[in-house]
Coordinates of C-alpha atoms (C1' of nucleotides) in Angstrom, one line a residue:
Chain A
M28 CA 129.9 105.0 110.0
L29 CA 132.9 103.2 110.7
G30 CA 131.2 101.9 114.2
L31 CA 128.5 100.5 111.9
A32 CA 130.6 99.0 109.1
G33 CA 132.6 96.8 111.9
L34 CA 129.1 95.9 113.6
L35 CA 128.0 94.7 110.3
L36 CA 131.3 92.7 109.6
L37 CA 130.9 90.8 113.2
Q38 CA 127.4 90.0 112.5
G39 CA 128.2 88.9 109.0
D40 CA 131.3 86.6 110.1
H41 CA 129.1 85.1 112.8
L42 CA 126.6 84.3 110.2
M43 CA 129.3 82.8 108.0
S44 CA 129.6 80.1 110.3
H45 CA 126.5 78.4 109.8
H46 CA 125.8 79.8 106.0
I47 CA 127.4 80.0 102.7
F48 CA 127.8 83.8 102.9
K49 CA 127.4 84.3 98.9
N50 CA 126.8 88.0 99.0
K51 CA 129.1 89.9 100.3
P52 CA 129.3 93.4 98.8
M53 CA 131.9 94.7 101.3
A54 CA 134.4 91.9 100.7
A55 CA 137.5 93.1 99.1
E56 CA 138.1 89.8 97.4
P57 CA 135.9 88.7 94.4
L58 CA 133.7 86.5 94.9
A59 CA 134.5 82.8 94.1
P60 CA 133.0 81.7 90.6
S61 CA 131.2 78.7 92.1
Q62 CA 129.1 80.5 94.6
G63 CA 127.2 82.2 92.2
G64 CA 125.0 84.8 93.5
P65 CA 123.6 87.7 91.9
L66 CA 127.1 89.6 91.8
S67 CA 128.9 86.9 89.6
G68 CA 126.8 84.7 86.9
F69 CA 128.8 86.6 84.0
N70 CA 129.9 83.4 82.8
G71 CA 126.5 81.6 81.7
P72 CA 127.2 78.4 83.8
T73 CA 128.0 79.8 87.0
S74 CA 124.4 81.6 87.2
G75 CA 123.4 77.8 87.5
S76 CA 125.1 76.9 90.6
R77 CA 123.3 79.8 92.5
W78 CA 120.0 78.0 91.9
G79 CA 121.2 74.3 92.4
A80 CA 122.8 75.6 95.8
S81 CA 119.9 77.3 96.9
R82 CA 116.8 75.1 95.8
P83 CA 117.2 72.8 98.9
D84 CA 116.7 75.7 101.1
Y85 CA 114.3 77.2 99.1
G86 CA 110.3 77.3 99.6
R87 CA 111.3 78.0 103.2
Q88 CA 108.7 77.7 105.5
G89 CA 105.3 78.8 103.8
G90 CA 104.5 82.1 104.4
G91 CA 106.4 84.8 106.0
G92 CA 109.6 83.0 107.6
H93 CA 112.6 82.3 105.3
T94 CA 116.2 82.6 105.5
G95 CA 119.1 84.7 104.5
G96 CA 116.8 87.9 102.9
G97 CA 113.9 89.4 104.2
W98 CA 113.3 92.0 106.5
G99 CA 113.3 90.5 109.8
G100 CA 116.1 87.7 109.3
R101 CA 115.9 84.2 111.1
G102 CA 114.9 84.4 115.0
S103 CA 114.2 88.6 114.7
G104 CA 112.5 89.4 118.0
R105 CA 110.2 92.0 116.1
G106 CA 106.5 91.4 116.0
R107 CA 105.5 90.2 112.6
E108 CA 102.4 92.2 112.0
R109 CA 100.0 90.5 109.7
E110 CA 101.0 91.5 105.9
V111 CA 98.2 93.4 104.5
N112 CA 96.5 91.7 101.3
P113 CA 97.5 94.0 98.3
F114 CA 95.3 91.6 96.2
G115 CA 92.1 92.3 98.0
N116 CA 90.0 89.9 99.9
D117 CA 89.4 87.6 96.9
A118 CA 93.1 87.1 96.5
D119 CA 92.6 82.9 96.2
V120 CA 89.9 83.3 93.6
D121 CA 90.6 81.5 90.6
L122 CA 93.7 80.1 91.9
E123 CA 92.7 77.2 90.5
Q124 CA 93.0 77.9 86.6
S125 CA 96.1 76.7 85.0
F126 CA 98.1 79.6 83.5
D127 CA 97.1 79.1 80.0
Q128 CA 93.5 78.5 80.8
E129 CA 93.0 82.1 82.3
N130 CA 92.0 84.9 79.7
T131 CA 91.1 88.2 81.0
G132 CA 90.4 89.7 77.7
I133 CA 93.6 91.1 76.8
N134 CA 94.7 91.6 73.5
F135 CA 97.8 89.2 73.8
D136 CA 98.2 88.9 70.0
A137 CA 99.3 93.0 70.3
Y138 CA 102.6 91.7 71.8
E139 CA 103.4 88.7 69.1
D140 CA 104.6 91.0 66.5
I141 CA 107.4 93.4 68.9
P142 CA 110.6 93.1 67.7
V143 CA 113.2 92.6 70.6
E144 CA 116.9 92.7 70.0
T145 CA 119.5 92.0 72.5
S146 CA 123.4 91.9 72.2
G147 CA 126.2 91.6 74.6
E148 CA 128.2 88.9 75.0
N149 CA 126.7 85.0 76.2
V150 CA 123.0 86.5 76.4
P151 CA 120.4 84.1 78.1
P152 CA 118.0 82.6 76.0
P153 CA 114.7 84.1 76.3
V154 CA 111.8 82.3 77.8
N155 CA 108.1 81.8 76.5
T156 CA 106.3 81.1 79.3
F157 CA 106.3 82.3 83.4
A158 CA 106.4 77.9 83.9
E159 CA 109.7 78.2 82.7
I160 CA 111.2 80.2 84.9
D161 CA 111.8 79.2 88.2
L162 CA 110.9 82.1 90.5
G163 CA 109.9 80.0 93.2
E164 CA 106.5 78.9 94.6
A165 CA 105.0 82.1 96.3
V166 CA 106.4 84.5 93.3
N167 CA 104.6 82.2 91.0
L168 CA 101.2 82.1 92.9
N169 CA 101.4 86.2 93.4
I170 CA 101.9 86.2 89.1
R171 CA 98.8 84.0 88.9
R172 CA 96.9 86.6 91.4
C173 CA 98.0 89.1 89.2
K174 CA 96.3 87.4 86.4
Y175 CA 99.5 87.2 84.6
V176 CA 99.1 84.7 81.5
K177 CA 102.6 85.2 80.1
P178 CA 105.2 87.4 79.9
T179 CA 105.7 90.3 77.7
P180 CA 108.4 90.8 75.4
V181 CA 110.7 92.6 77.7
Q182 CA 109.9 90.2 80.5
R183 CA 110.8 87.2 78.3
Y184 CA 114.2 88.4 77.8
A185 CA 115.0 90.7 80.9
I186 CA 113.9 88.0 83.4
P187 CA 116.5 85.5 82.3
I188 CA 119.1 88.0 81.8
S189 CA 118.7 89.5 85.1
L190 CA 118.3 85.6 86.8
A191 CA 121.4 85.2 84.9
G192 CA 123.2 87.7 87.3
R193 CA 123.9 89.8 84.5
D194 CA 123.7 93.7 84.3
L195 CA 121.1 94.9 81.7
M196 CA 120.4 98.0 79.7
A197 CA 117.1 97.9 78.7
C198 CA 115.2 100.3 76.1
A199 CA 111.3 99.5 76.5
Q200 CA 108.6 102.2 76.6
T201 CA 106.5 102.6 79.8
G202 CA 103.6 99.9 79.7
S203 CA 105.9 97.0 78.1
G204 CA 105.6 95.4 81.7
K205 CA 109.1 97.0 82.8
T206 CA 108.3 97.1 86.7
A207 CA 107.4 93.1 86.8
A208 CA 110.6 92.4 84.5
F209 CA 112.9 93.8 87.3
C210 CA 111.2 93.0 90.4
F211 CA 110.6 89.3 89.7
P212 CA 114.3 88.8 89.7
I213 CA 114.8 91.1 92.7
I214 CA 112.3 89.5 95.0
S215 CA 113.5 86.1 94.0
G216 CA 117.3 87.0 94.4
I217 CA 116.5 88.0 97.9
M218 CA 114.7 85.1 98.6
R219 CA 116.9 82.7 97.3
G220 CA 120.1 84.6 98.4
N221 CA 122.0 84.6 101.9
F222 CA 122.8 88.0 102.8
P223 CA 124.5 89.2 105.8
Q224 CA 122.3 89.8 109.2
R225 CA 121.7 93.2 109.4
P226 CA 122.6 95.0 112.3
R227 CA 119.9 95.4 114.9
G228 CA 119.7 98.1 117.3
V229 CA 121.1 100.9 115.1
R230 CA 118.8 103.4 113.4
T231 CA 120.3 102.8 110.1
V232 CA 118.3 100.6 107.7
F233 CA 120.3 98.5 105.0
P234 CA 118.1 97.5 102.2
L235 CA 119.2 94.9 99.6
A236 CA 117.6 96.3 96.3
L237 CA 117.0 100.0 95.4
I238 CA 114.4 100.9 92.5
L239 CA 114.7 104.7 91.6
S240 CA 111.9 106.3 89.6
P241 CA 111.4 109.9 88.4
T242 CA 108.6 111.0 90.1
R243 CA 106.2 110.4 93.4
E244 CA 103.2 108.4 91.8
L245 CA 105.7 106.6 89.7
S246 CA 107.5 105.5 92.9
M247 CA 103.9 104.8 94.6
Q248 CA 102.8 102.7 91.5
I249 CA 105.8 100.7 91.6
H250 CA 105.9 100.2 95.3
E251 CA 102.1 98.9 95.1
E252 CA 103.5 96.4 92.6
A253 CA 106.3 95.5 94.1
K254 CA 104.1 94.9 97.0
K255 CA 101.9 92.3 95.1
F256 CA 104.7 90.4 93.8
S257 CA 106.2 89.9 96.9
Y258 CA 103.1 89.3 98.8
Q259 CA 103.7 85.9 101.5
T260 CA 107.6 86.1 100.5
G261 CA 108.8 87.8 103.6
V262 CA 110.5 90.3 101.1
R263 CA 109.6 93.6 102.3
V264 CA 109.1 96.6 100.2
V265 CA 109.2 100.1 101.5
V266 CA 108.7 103.3 99.3
A267 CA 110.1 106.9 99.9
Y268 CA 109.3 110.2 98.3
G269 CA 109.1 113.6 98.9
G270 CA 106.3 116.0 99.9
A271 CA 105.1 113.2 102.5
P272 CA 105.9 113.1 105.9
I273 CA 109.7 112.1 106.2
N274 CA 109.0 110.8 109.7
Q275 CA 106.2 108.3 108.8
Q276 CA 108.8 107.1 106.1
I277 CA 111.5 106.5 108.2
R278 CA 109.2 104.4 110.7
E279 CA 108.6 102.2 107.9
L280 CA 112.4 101.7 107.2
E281 CA 113.0 100.9 110.5
R282 CA 110.2 97.9 110.5
G283 CA 112.4 96.7 108.1
V284 CA 113.1 96.8 104.4
D285 CA 114.8 95.0 101.8
I286 CA 113.7 96.6 98.8
L287 CA 113.4 100.4 98.7
V288 CA 111.6 102.2 96.1
A289 CA 112.4 105.8 96.2
T290 CA 112.4 109.0 94.5
P291 CA 115.9 110.4 94.1
G292 CA 115.6 113.8 96.2
R293 CA 114.2 111.9 99.1
L294 CA 116.5 109.5 99.3
V295 CA 119.7 111.7 99.3
D296 CA 117.9 113.1 102.3
L297 CA 117.6 110.0 104.1
L298 CA 121.0 109.2 103.3
E299 CA 122.6 112.4 104.6
R300 CA 120.6 111.8 108.0
A301 CA 122.2 108.3 107.6
K302 CA 118.6 106.8 108.0
V303 CA 119.5 104.5 105.1
S304 CA 122.8 103.0 104.2
L305 CA 123.3 101.5 100.5
Q306 CA 126.2 99.6 102.0
L307 CA 123.9 96.0 101.1
I308 CA 122.7 97.1 98.1
S309 CA 122.9 94.1 95.8
Y310 CA 120.5 95.2 92.8
L311 CA 120.0 98.4 91.6
A312 CA 117.0 99.5 89.1
L313 CA 117.2 102.7 87.3
D314 CA 113.6 103.4 86.0
E315 CA 112.8 106.0 83.2
A316 CA 116.4 107.1 83.4
D317 CA 116.1 109.5 80.4
R318 CA 113.3 111.2 82.3
M319 CA 115.7 111.5 85.3
L320 CA 118.3 113.1 83.3
D321 CA 115.8 115.3 81.9
M322 CA 114.7 116.3 85.2
G323 CA 117.9 117.3 86.4
F324 CA 118.5 114.3 88.6
E325 CA 121.7 113.3 87.5
P326 CA 123.8 114.6 90.0
Q327 CA 121.7 113.3 93.0
I328 CA 121.7 110.0 91.1
R329 CA 125.5 109.7 90.7
R330 CA 125.7 110.6 94.4
I331 CA 123.7 108.1 95.4
V332 CA 125.2 105.2 92.9
E333 CA 128.8 106.4 93.0
Q334 CA 129.6 108.7 96.0
M335 CA 127.6 106.9 98.9
D336 CA 128.4 103.2 100.3
M337 CA 126.9 101.7 97.5
P338 CA 129.0 98.8 96.4
P339 CA 130.5 99.1 92.7
P340 CA 129.5 97.9 89.4
G341 CA 130.1 94.3 89.1
E342 CA 129.5 93.5 93.0
R343 CA 126.0 94.6 92.5
Q344 CA 123.4 93.8 89.6
T345 CA 122.3 96.9 87.9
M346 CA 119.4 97.4 85.6
L347 CA 118.9 100.6 83.6
F348 CA 115.5 101.1 82.0
S349 CA 115.2 104.0 79.4
A350 CA 112.9 104.6 76.7
T351 CA 115.6 106.4 74.5
F352 CA 119.4 106.2 74.5
P353 CA 121.4 109.7 74.0
R354 CA 124.9 110.2 74.5
E355 CA 124.0 110.9 78.4
I356 CA 122.0 107.9 79.0
Q357 CA 125.2 105.9 77.3
R358 CA 127.4 107.4 79.8
L359 CA 125.5 106.3 82.9
A360 CA 125.4 102.5 81.3
S361 CA 128.7 102.8 80.8
D362 CA 129.6 104.0 84.8
F363 CA 127.1 102.3 86.3
L364 CA 126.9 98.9 84.4
A365 CA 129.5 95.7 84.2
H366 CA 129.5 93.6 81.2
Y367 CA 125.8 94.7 80.4
I368 CA 123.2 93.1 78.2
F369 CA 121.7 95.8 75.7
L370 CA 118.1 95.0 75.1
T371 CA 116.0 97.2 73.0
V372 CA 112.0 96.4 72.4
G373 CA 110.1 97.7 69.7
R374 CA 107.1 99.9 70.1
V375 CA 104.1 97.8 70.2
G376 CA 102.7 98.1 66.7
S377 CA 99.3 96.6 66.9
S378 CA 98.5 98.8 69.6
T379 CA 98.2 101.6 67.1
D380 CA 95.0 99.8 66.2
L381 CA 93.9 100.5 70.0
I382 CA 94.4 104.3 69.9
A383 CA 92.5 106.4 67.6
Q384 CA 94.5 109.5 67.2
R385 CA 92.7 113.0 66.0
V386 CA 94.1 116.3 65.4
E387 CA 92.0 119.4 65.7
F388 CA 93.0 122.8 64.2
V389 CA 92.0 125.1 67.7
H390 CA 93.1 128.5 68.1
D391 CA 94.1 128.8 72.0
G392 CA 90.8 131.3 72.6
D393 CA 88.5 128.4 71.5
K394 CA 90.4 125.5 73.2
R395 CA 88.1 125.4 76.4
S396 CA 84.8 125.5 74.4
H397 CA 86.3 122.9 72.0
L398 CA 86.9 120.8 74.7
M399 CA 83.5 121.1 76.3
D400 CA 82.2 120.3 73.0
L401 CA 83.8 116.9 73.2
L402 CA 83.1 116.2 76.6
H403 CA 79.2 116.8 76.0
A404 CA 79.6 114.6 72.9
Q405 CA 81.2 112.2 75.0
M406 CA 78.5 112.2 77.5
A407 CA 76.1 112.0 74.7
N408 CA 77.5 108.9 73.7
G409 CA 76.6 107.3 77.5
V410 CA 80.6 107.4 77.9
H411 CA 81.1 108.7 81.3
G412 CA 81.8 107.7 84.9
K413 CA 84.0 105.5 85.8
Q414 CA 84.5 103.3 82.7
S415 CA 85.4 106.4 81.0
L416 CA 88.0 108.5 81.9
T417 CA 89.4 111.6 80.3
L418 CA 92.8 112.8 80.7
V419 CA 93.7 116.3 79.6
F420 CA 97.1 117.0 79.5
V421 CA 98.0 121.0 79.7
E422 CA 101.4 122.8 79.0
T423 CA 101.6 124.5 82.7
K424 CA 100.3 124.1 85.9
K425 CA 98.8 127.8 86.1
G426 CA 97.0 126.6 83.1
A427 CA 96.0 123.3 85.0
D428 CA 94.4 124.9 87.8
A429 CA 92.7 127.5 85.5
L430 CA 91.0 124.6 83.2
E431 CA 90.1 122.7 86.3
H432 CA 88.5 125.3 87.8
W433 CA 86.7 126.5 84.9
L434 CA 85.8 122.7 84.1
C435 CA 84.3 122.4 87.6
I436 CA 82.2 125.7 87.4
N437 CA 80.8 124.4 84.1
G438 CA 79.3 121.4 85.4
F439 CA 82.1 118.9 84.7
P440 CA 83.5 116.9 87.7
A441 CA 87.3 117.7 87.2
T442 CA 90.3 117.6 89.0
A443 CA 94.0 118.2 88.3
I444 CA 97.4 116.9 89.2
H445 CA 100.7 119.1 88.9
G446 CA 103.8 119.9 90.6
D447 CA 102.5 122.5 92.6
R448 CA 100.0 120.9 94.1
T449 CA 100.6 119.3 97.4
Q450 CA 101.5 115.8 97.9
Q451 CA 98.1 115.3 99.5
E452 CA 96.1 116.5 96.8
R453 CA 97.9 114.9 93.9
E454 CA 97.3 111.6 95.4
Q455 CA 93.8 112.4 95.9
A456 CA 93.5 113.7 92.6
L457 CA 94.5 110.7 91.3
R458 CA 92.1 108.5 93.8
T459 CA 89.1 110.2 93.0
F460 CA 90.1 110.1 89.2
K461 CA 90.7 106.5 89.2
R462 CA 87.1 105.8 91.1
G463 CA 85.6 107.9 88.3
D464 CA 84.3 110.5 91.0
T465 CA 86.3 112.9 89.0
P466 CA 86.2 111.3 85.6
I467 CA 88.0 114.5 84.1
L468 CA 91.9 115.1 85.3
V469 CA 93.5 118.1 84.2
A470 CA 97.3 117.2 84.0
T471 CA 100.6 118.6 83.6
D472 CA 103.5 116.3 82.2
V473 CA 103.8 114.9 85.7
A474 CA 101.4 112.1 84.9
A475 CA 102.6 111.9 81.2
R476 CA 104.7 108.9 81.9
G477 CA 104.4 105.6 83.4
L478 CA 101.3 106.0 85.1
D479 CA 98.9 103.3 84.9
I480 CA 95.2 104.4 85.3
P481 CA 92.8 102.0 84.0
H482 CA 89.8 103.2 82.1
V483 CA 91.2 106.1 80.7
S484 CA 89.2 106.3 77.3
H485 CA 90.4 109.6 76.2
V486 CA 93.3 111.8 76.4
V487 CA 92.9 115.5 75.2
N488 CA 96.2 117.3 74.3
F489 CA 94.9 120.5 75.4
D490 CA 98.3 121.9 74.8
L491 CA 100.6 119.9 72.7
P492 CA 103.9 119.2 73.9
N493 CA 107.2 120.3 72.3
D494 CA 108.4 117.0 72.2
I495 CA 107.2 114.0 69.9
D496 CA 108.2 111.3 72.6
D497 CA 106.2 113.6 75.0
Y498 CA 103.0 113.0 73.1
V499 CA 103.6 109.3 72.2
H500 CA 103.8 109.0 76.3
R501 CA 100.8 111.0 76.8
I502 CA 98.6 109.2 74.3
G503 CA 99.8 106.2 76.1
R504 CA 97.8 106.5 79.2
T505 CA 94.7 105.0 77.0
G506 CA 94.7 102.4 75.0
R507 CA 96.1 100.2 78.0
A508 CA 95.6 96.5 78.6
G509 CA 94.2 95.8 75.3
K510 CA 91.3 98.2 75.5
T511 CA 90.9 100.8 72.7
G512 CA 91.4 104.2 73.3
L513 CA 90.8 108.0 71.9
A514 CA 93.7 110.8 71.6
T515 CA 92.7 114.4 70.4
A516 CA 95.0 117.0 69.8
F517 CA 94.5 120.9 69.7
F518 CA 97.0 121.8 67.5
N519 CA 97.4 125.6 66.2
D520 CA 100.0 127.9 65.0
G521 CA 102.0 127.4 68.5
N522 CA 102.9 124.3 67.7
L523 CA 104.4 124.4 64.3
S524 CA 107.5 122.7 65.4
M525 CA 105.3 119.5 65.8
A526 CA 103.4 119.3 62.5
K527 CA 106.2 117.0 60.7
P528 CA 106.8 114.9 63.8
L529 CA 103.0 114.4 64.7
A530 CA 101.9 114.2 60.8
D531 CA 104.5 111.3 60.5
L532 CA 103.8 109.6 63.6
M533 CA 100.1 109.5 63.0
Q534 CA 100.7 108.1 59.1
E535 CA 103.1 105.2 60.2
A536 CA 99.8 104.2 63.0
N537 CA 97.9 104.2 60.1
Q538 CA 95.8 107.4 61.2
E539 CA 94.1 109.8 59.1
V540 CA 96.3 112.6 58.8
P541 CA 94.2 115.9 58.0
E542 CA 95.2 117.5 54.9
W543 CA 95.9 120.9 56.5
L544 CA 98.5 118.9 58.9
T545 CA 100.3 117.4 56.1
R546 CA 100.4 120.9 54.5
Y547 CA 102.0 122.2 57.8
A548 CA 104.5 119.4 57.8
S549 CA 105.5 119.9 54.2
R550 CA 106.9 123.1 55.4
S551 CA 108.7 121.5 57.8
Y552 CA 109.5 123.7 60.6
G553 CA 112.1 123.4 63.4
G554 CA 114.3 120.5 63.5
R555 CA 114.5 119.5 67.3
N556 CA 112.0 116.7 66.7
R557 CA 113.8 114.7 64.4
R558 CA 114.4 111.4 65.3
A559 CA 117.7 110.6 63.7
G560 CA 118.2 107.1 62.7
A561 CA 115.5 105.8 65.1
G562 CA 114.8 102.9 62.7
R563 CA 112.7 100.0 63.6
F564 CA 113.9 100.3 67.4
G565 CA 114.2 103.7 67.9
V566 CA 117.5 102.8 69.8
R567 CA 120.8 100.8 69.1
D568 CA 123.7 99.6 71.4
F569 CA 126.1 102.2 70.9
R570 CA 128.9 99.5 71.9
R571 CA 128.4 98.3 68.4
D572 CA 129.1 101.8 66.7
S573 CA 132.5 102.9 68.3
S574 CA 135.2 101.3 69.8
Y575 CA 133.9 100.8 72.9
N576 CA 133.7 96.9 72.3
R577 CA 137.4 96.9 72.6
S578 CA 137.7 92.9 73.2
G579 CA 136.9 92.6 69.7
G580 CA 134.4 90.1 70.7
G581 CA 131.2 90.8 69.7
V582 CA 130.4 87.2 68.7
N583 CA 127.0 87.2 69.9
Y584 CA 126.2 90.7 68.9
Y585 CA 122.9 90.6 67.5
D586 CA 123.2 86.8 67.6
G587 CA 119.9 86.1 65.5
G588 CA 119.1 83.5 67.9
N589 CA 118.1 85.8 70.4
S590 CA 115.8 88.1 68.3
S591 CA 112.5 87.4 68.2
G592 CA 110.5 86.4 65.2
G593 CA 108.3 88.3 63.5
Y594 CA 110.1 91.3 62.1
G595 CA 108.2 90.5 58.5
N596 CA 105.1 91.2 59.9
Y597 CA 106.0 94.4 61.7
S598 CA 104.8 96.9 59.9
G599 CA 106.9 99.8 60.7
G600 CA 105.3 101.7 63.6
A601 CA 108.6 102.2 65.0
Y602 CA 106.7 105.2 66.8
G603 CA 103.5 103.6 67.2
P604 CA 102.3 104.5 70.5
G605 CA 103.2 101.2 71.8
V606 CA 102.2 101.8 75.4
T607 CA 99.8 99.2 75.9
S608 CA 100.1 96.6 78.6
A609 CA 98.3 95.0 81.3
W610 CA 101.5 94.2 83.1
D611 CA 103.0 97.7 83.9
Chain B
dA24 C1' 109.9 127.8 78.1
dA25 C1' 107.7 124.2 81.4
dA26 C1' 107.7 120.6 84.0
dA27 C1' 109.4 117.4 87.8
dA28 C1' 112.2 116.8 92.8
dA29 C1' 114.5 118.2 99.0
dG30 C1' 112.8 121.8 102.3

DNA sequence: AAAAAAG
């Protein structure tokens, strides 16, 4: 390890003789403010210098070659195999069109009303268009290839914050466009930054950015997206997760990695094998942080972030994303972030129009035949096949297998995804489902959050979850990208604790609440699902409430200028199933 | 209680 560090320093010093060494995580002395870089930039103006200084250098040599960041570095002797085009063959179709002329049929108005609040010191103002953000030509091209027309609310706020080098605690739902929000600044920062030449000839790799996410499929999805965003930028993205052959992943890593997307368990494994060093991490993004803690990942995450060789807060840029903001996440935020900006994005109010929610009283023994009725009705309506997928959530892995089998022997092409299936089976299930070969997917909560599967027109809560947040996440798998969706829940005496939160949620979403459910709700069982003081945003910056903000600053806290307009129009719906976007 | 994630 010491030898490695020495080698690294040596190479770094060598590099410094030709280049401004802006980004030096290992340096003991603080960075000069004028050098900007992702590690400073806390005081507004310095962030500008970063751009100014790099601009002449920026643009690089067209495709692939670039200075500083990038996996090969200059003059790398490594063969540069052709980068697979993640957009397919028609990548450059429509590139002539300008941003504002494109129309992909997405219901953009759905995003106008979403309330956004920021707090913290010197919050950079939000942008309204991608054109206002200087992400660079290559990334701009990819934004257009992705057919992104304008930034989602979380992107409008988070990207400028991140580009200014600030740490970010963002409370946003899946589907709000988070992935792009943290990927764009990371990619652009890596392209522009000058990073030390990474040592070659050693078996350890030194990524510059790390993105952690709770499930393997989510990591895969982030990887897919990040590859699109970084196409032809020379920035290399590699994914590592469990259940897949580690040696293959190690080989991928050894071919070079700038951005590493990983699940915590596999990353710890790679770190223990010294295949990966976090010494040069300049950007750290934790996605679905609350989910990761729910899953008991806190020890692994703390191990990765605090007990390995990652630069401390302030020397790296950290972005923490979480749908909720309970105490444990607040602790994580104060431990992992430095002078962070707090950003909270309300749920998409208008998307309540996009998901029709139904609840039916079904005894456990009747669920199968009831599901069959639903599926038959769906087929009678001619909605099946690729354009209309049905996602059925169940409580247990065993239940998932059983239901899948039962559907299959009854002539319904179904597959299943859960944690007891092999990774191969899981990926295969997702593939055949997406393709429409098996238009019915039976899933446990492994598929509840974050997964973006186009054309899911019906989510069936065969077994209701015990947590209303999980319900919101599940039904959010439909009604995406401005399309309408249907969510059906089977309710019975086993779901009494869900009666009130479910009835409240549906009411707020302007859904018809069955009279029998209202009756159950009024009896108010259980208290676990109360969402205390959630209000319009569900969460608030806890620093406002306590003595945390000891500097007594807070001058700009809840600075009206940084809040989006349209609160007046926002029709409550704090728990609306705000999970629609074309952009996550 | 169940789910997820390292074998």
